[in-house]
Amino acid sequence: MSQAEAAHRMDPQDFERVLSSMCTEPHPAARQAAERFLATNPGDPETYRTVADLEREAVSLLGDLTGLADPAGYVASGGTEANLQAVRIARNRAATDDPNVVVPESAHFSFTKAADVMDVELRTVPTSDYRADLDAVDAAIDDDTVLVVGVAGTTEYGRVDPIPALADLAHDADALCHVDAAFGGFVLPFTDHEWHFGHAGVDTMTVDPHKMGQAAIPAGGLLARSDSLLDELAIDTPYLESTSQVTLTGTRSGAGVASAVAAMEQLWPDGYREQYRRSQRNAEWLAGQLRERDYDVVDPELPIVAADVSGTMVDVLRDRGWRLARTGEGEMRVVCMPHVTRSTLRSFVADLDWY
Ligand code: 0PR
């Protein structure tokens, strides 16, 4: 390997043509905080006290975003862990030996992992117009239902489920209501949607700083309405100075925690509002450009654009260096993250026209 090749091997990819990711360039303050806290472990909060304090701050800031005074929670490795832990809280709290969890088919595949790991039945119900269908959810709930999940910002189409009605259905059945706002949590505060603890009887929530929050990976968020819910996760830790632990991982990254606090301190609320408006305008611009070219476009309610661009065309664009995802239905999907600028989208559309 030449010297130049060896140096290049250690260069991460740039974000120039990345349209497929829910992660983005961290805010400069978030990057710096991540570097400073690389060698800290919030999994041992009595030893690493500074980062433990920062984690309490992160949870409190996430509470501000999601309409919850005095939140319980922690900074998880990502949305997958937060969703898994929400399922675990609901399962541990319930009395049944045969628990099931009701999710709309739009839910992220992390719920499939959670159900597999915990041997819980996953009841996946249809959506209508890309949102959870309340009649279908109602029909799927029974005495063994421990959790009803709503998504606030779906992975594929950015749709928001009818959260208040889902919470009512859950509570009528004595189950918990979990909202997956992993992506939506940092954009929804600037919209009219009803999605958070202040709008509905939500019990737990996933909200990820390492997506639209512009923190460094790993920074997911799990929030719970009360300490007693989070306590469902507690196990004893006899040889640490602290006596119990609620997280799934043991040793974990202080970089994500510090980075989440730094990003939120810099950006909440004005910076995030500005970013949401920019991303949303970009998504609407791209949707308009695609419609002018006669593609069917799913209306971008949040900054995610899905359109019926053919698989062949997606392959051509991939060959030209664009990183593009497709929905389960096969539509092309563009996530308008902060690094996706109008000029990026102009070159993208030019490549689409070139073919
Ligand atoms: N919930 C929702 C609504 C999500 O969209 C995701 C991830 C998760 C939970 C899981 O979060 P973690 O990946 O943090 O565990 N959605 C993205 C997706 O599947 C994840 C992603 C992120 C994919 C960056 C690619 C990428 O480059 O599209």
mmCIF file of C-alpha atoms and ligand atoms in Angstrom, residues 15 18 20-24 77-83 106-111 113 151-156 180-184 206 208 210-211 217 219-220 304 325 333 335, ligand 1:
data_model
loop_
_atom_site.group_PDB
_atom_site.id
_atom_site.type_symbol
_atom_site.label_atom_id
_atom_site.label_comp_id
_atom_site.label_asym_id
_atom_site.label_seq_id
_atom_site.Cartn_x
_atom_site.Cartn_y
_atom_site.Cartn_z
ATOM 1 C CA PHE A 15 -21.352 13.512 3.386
ATOM 2 C CA VAL A 18 -25.160 10.835 1.199
ATOM 3 C CA SER A 20 -29.646 7.625 2.639
ATOM 4 C CA SER A 21 -28.534 8.293 6.185
ATOM 5 C CA MET A 22 -30.265 9.520 9.309
ATOM 6 C CA CYS A 23 -26.894 10.489 10.720
ATOM 7 C CA THR A 24 -25.078 13.665 9.803
ATOM 8 C CA SER A 77 -26.403 3.602 22.222
ATOM 9 C CA GLY A 78 -29.144 4.462 19.737
ATOM 10 C CA GLY A 79 -32.776 4.055 18.856
ATOM 11 C CA THR A 80 -32.480 0.282 18.760
ATOM 12 C CA GLU A 81 -31.447 0.047 22.400
ATOM 13 C CA ALA A 82 -34.051 2.615 23.474
ATOM 14 C CA ASN A 83 -36.854 0.735 21.699
ATOM 15 C CA SER A 106 -44.275 1.209 9.661
ATOM 16 C CA ALA A 107 -42.331 0.580 12.891
ATOM 17 C CA HIS A 108 -38.551 0.295 12.661
ATOM 18 C CA PHE A 109 -37.043 -3.206 12.527
ATOM 19 C CA SER A 110 -35.510 -2.673 15.977
ATOM 20 C CA PHE A 111 -38.865 -3.867 17.384
ATOM 21 C CA LYS A 113 -35.003 -7.485 17.308
ATOM 22 C CA VAL A 151 -44.103 6.163 15.597
ATOM 23 C CA ALA A 152 -43.597 9.928 15.476
ATOM 24 C CA GLY A 153 -41.633 10.264 12.260
ATOM 25 C CA THR A 154 -41.501 6.910 10.471
ATOM 26 C CA THR A 155 -38.204 5.750 9.011
ATOM 27 C CA GLU A 156 -39.470 5.438 5.450
ATOM 28 C CA ASP A 180 -40.617 6.085 18.731
ATOM 29 C CA ALA A 181 -39.502 9.628 17.922
ATOM 30 C CA ALA A 182 -35.912 8.549 17.175
ATOM 31 C CA PHE A 183 -35.916 10.641 14.003
ATOM 32 C CA GLY A 184 -38.861 12.980 14.645
ATOM 33 C CA THR A 206 -37.166 7.087 22.013
ATOM 34 C CA ASP A 208 -32.092 10.221 19.291
ATOM 35 C CA HIS A 210 -27.374 11.256 16.950
ATOM 36 C CA LYS A 211 -29.943 11.730 14.185
ATOM 37 C CA ILE A 217 -22.737 8.618 17.450
ATOM 38 C CA ALA A 219 -26.271 9.090 21.340
ATOM 39 C CA GLY A 220 -29.756 7.645 21.482
ATOM 40 C CA ILE A 304 -38.049 12.602 3.996
ATOM 41 C CA ALA A 325 -31.927 4.026 0.115
ATOM 42 C CA ARG A 333 -35.975 7.515 -0.463
ATOM 43 C CA VAL A 335 -33.545 11.857 3.866
HETATM 44 N N1 0PR B 1 -36.525 4.189 15.188
HETATM 45 C C1 0PR B 1 -36.627 4.832 14.011
HETATM 46 C C2 0PR B 1 -37.898 5.542 13.658
HETATM 47 C C3 0PR B 1 -35.528 4.847 13.142
HETATM 48 O O1 0PR B 1 -35.638 5.456 11.961
HETATM 49 C C4 0PR B 1 -34.342 4.174 13.526
HETATM 50 C C5 0PR B 1 -33.139 4.137 12.624
HETATM 51 C C6 0PR B 1 -34.296 3.512 14.768
HETATM 52 C C7 0PR B 1 -35.415 3.543 15.577
HETATM 53 C C8 0PR B 1 -33.080 2.785 15.231
HETATM 54 O O2 0PR B 1 -32.076 3.691 15.556
HETATM 55 P P1 0PR B 1 -30.543 3.292 15.606
HETATM 56 O O3 0PR B 1 -30.126 2.970 14.218
HETATM 57 O O4 0PR B 1 -29.909 4.518 16.186
HETATM 58 O O5 0PR B 1 -30.407 2.141 16.518
HETATM 59 N N2 0PR B 1 -33.355 4.499 11.332
HETATM 60 C C9 0PR B 1 -32.312 4.581 10.331
HETATM 61 C C10 0PR B 1 -32.725 3.667 9.190
HETATM 62 O O6 0PR B 1 -32.948 2.464 9.439
HETATM 63 C C11 0PR B 1 -30.964 4.184 10.803
HETATM 64 C C12 0PR B 1 -29.888 4.606 9.904
HETATM 65 C C13 0PR B 1 -29.038 5.589 10.321
HETATM 66 C C14 0PR B 1 -29.654 4.001 8.691
HETATM 67 C C15 0PR B 1 -27.964 5.955 9.557
HETATM 68 C C16 0PR B 1 -28.593 4.372 7.890
HETATM 69 C C17 0PR B 1 -27.753 5.343 8.337
HETATM 70 O O7 0PR B 1 -26.672 5.682 7.612
HETATM 71 O O8 0PR B 1 -32.815 4.175 8.089
#
